[in-house]
mmCIF file of C-alpha atoms in Angstrom:
data_model
loop_
_atom_site.group_PDB
_atom_site.id
_atom_site.type_symbol
_atom_site.label_atom_id
_atom_site.label_comp_id
_atom_site.label_asym_id
_atom_site.label_seq_id
_atom_site.Cartn_x
_atom_site.Cartn_y
_atom_site.Cartn_z
ATOM 1 C CA MET A 1 0.000 0.000 0.000
ATOM 2 C CA THR A 2 1.233 3.454 -0.898
ATOM 3 C CA THR A 3 0.301 6.237 1.477
ATOM 4 C CA GLN A 4 -0.154 9.714 0.074
ATOM 5 C CA GLN A 5 1.876 12.460 1.700
ATOM 6 C CA MET A 6 -0.315 15.200 3.096
ATOM 7 C CA VAL A 7 0.393 18.876 3.722
ATOM 8 C CA LYS A 8 -1.552 21.168 6.068
ATOM 9 C CA VAL A 9 -2.000 24.792 5.054
ATOM 10 C CA GLN A 10 -3.333 27.602 7.256
ATOM 11 C CA LEU A 11 -4.597 30.981 6.030
ATOM 12 C CA VAL A 12 -2.779 33.600 8.122
ATOM 13 C CA ARG A 13 -3.444 36.817 6.135
ATOM 14 C CA SER A 14 -6.610 38.122 4.568
ATOM 15 C CA PRO A 15 -6.891 37.845 0.784
ATOM 16 C CA ILE A 16 -8.822 41.144 0.700
ATOM 17 C CA GLY A 17 -6.989 43.571 -1.555
ATOM 18 C CA THR A 18 -5.023 40.879 -3.376
ATOM 19 C CA LYS A 19 -5.245 39.911 -7.033
ATOM 20 C CA GLU A 20 -8.358 38.041 -8.119
ATOM 21 C CA SER A 21 -6.239 35.057 -9.190
ATOM 22 C CA HIS A 22 -4.691 34.887 -5.708
ATOM 23 C CA ARG A 23 -8.135 34.943 -4.083
ATOM 24 C CA ALA A 24 -9.201 32.129 -6.414
ATOM 25 C CA THR A 25 -6.107 30.145 -5.430
ATOM 26 C CA VAL A 26 -6.976 30.542 -1.732
ATOM 27 C CA ARG A 27 -10.470 29.192 -2.418
ATOM 28 C CA GLY A 28 -9.007 26.417 -4.572
ATOM 29 C CA LEU A 29 -6.952 25.241 -1.615
ATOM 30 C CA GLY A 30 -10.157 25.007 0.426
ATOM 31 C CA LEU A 31 -9.396 27.949 2.701
ATOM 32 C CA ARG A 32 -12.170 30.304 3.760
ATOM 33 C CA LYS A 33 -11.720 32.355 6.916
ATOM 34 C CA MET A 34 -8.544 33.584 8.536
ATOM 35 C CA GLY A 35 -7.027 30.780 10.593
ATOM 36 C CA SER A 36 -8.755 28.037 8.638
ATOM 37 C CA VAL A 37 -6.684 24.912 7.990
ATOM 38 C CA SER A 38 -6.884 22.594 5.003
ATOM 39 C CA GLU A 39 -5.164 19.217 4.642
ATOM 40 C CA LEU A 40 -4.258 18.443 1.039
ATOM 41 C CA GLN A 41 -2.319 15.820 -0.893
ATOM 42 C CA ASP A 42 1.277 16.855 -1.448
ATOM 43 C CA THR A 43 1.372 17.139 -5.249
ATOM 44 C CA PRO A 44 3.331 19.476 -7.521
ATOM 45 C CA ALA A 45 0.093 21.314 -8.390
ATOM 46 C CA VAL A 46 -0.726 21.974 -4.733
ATOM 47 C CA ARG A 47 2.870 23.012 -4.041
ATOM 48 C CA GLY A 48 2.655 25.502 -6.908
ATOM 49 C CA MET A 49 -0.563 26.951 -5.511
ATOM 50 C CA ILE A 50 1.014 27.301 -2.068
ATOM 51 C CA ASN A 51 4.074 28.961 -3.607
ATOM 52 C CA LYS A 52 1.878 31.440 -5.481
ATOM 53 C CA ILE A 53 0.194 32.675 -2.297
ATOM 54 C CA SER A 54 3.042 32.013 0.143
ATOM 55 C CA TYR A 55 2.615 35.481 1.646
ATOM 56 C CA LEU A 56 -0.939 34.577 2.747
ATOM 57 C CA VAL A 57 -0.481 31.048 4.123
ATOM 58 C CA ARG A 58 1.622 29.021 6.539
ATOM 59 C CA VAL A 59 2.495 25.356 5.975
ATOM 60 C CA LEU A 60 1.983 23.367 9.170
#
């Protein structure tokens, strides 16, 4: 059995005032309110999304 690596991401800054594409990326990661945490599979696509909005999130 192969277990998928998971990564937890927490929204630490508000996406208000950011680019529309960055707000869409936040929603795409499943984050809503400040402080919300989402656990996602560790894939290159997810890593790219996290990198794009690294100033808004913290990887736990």
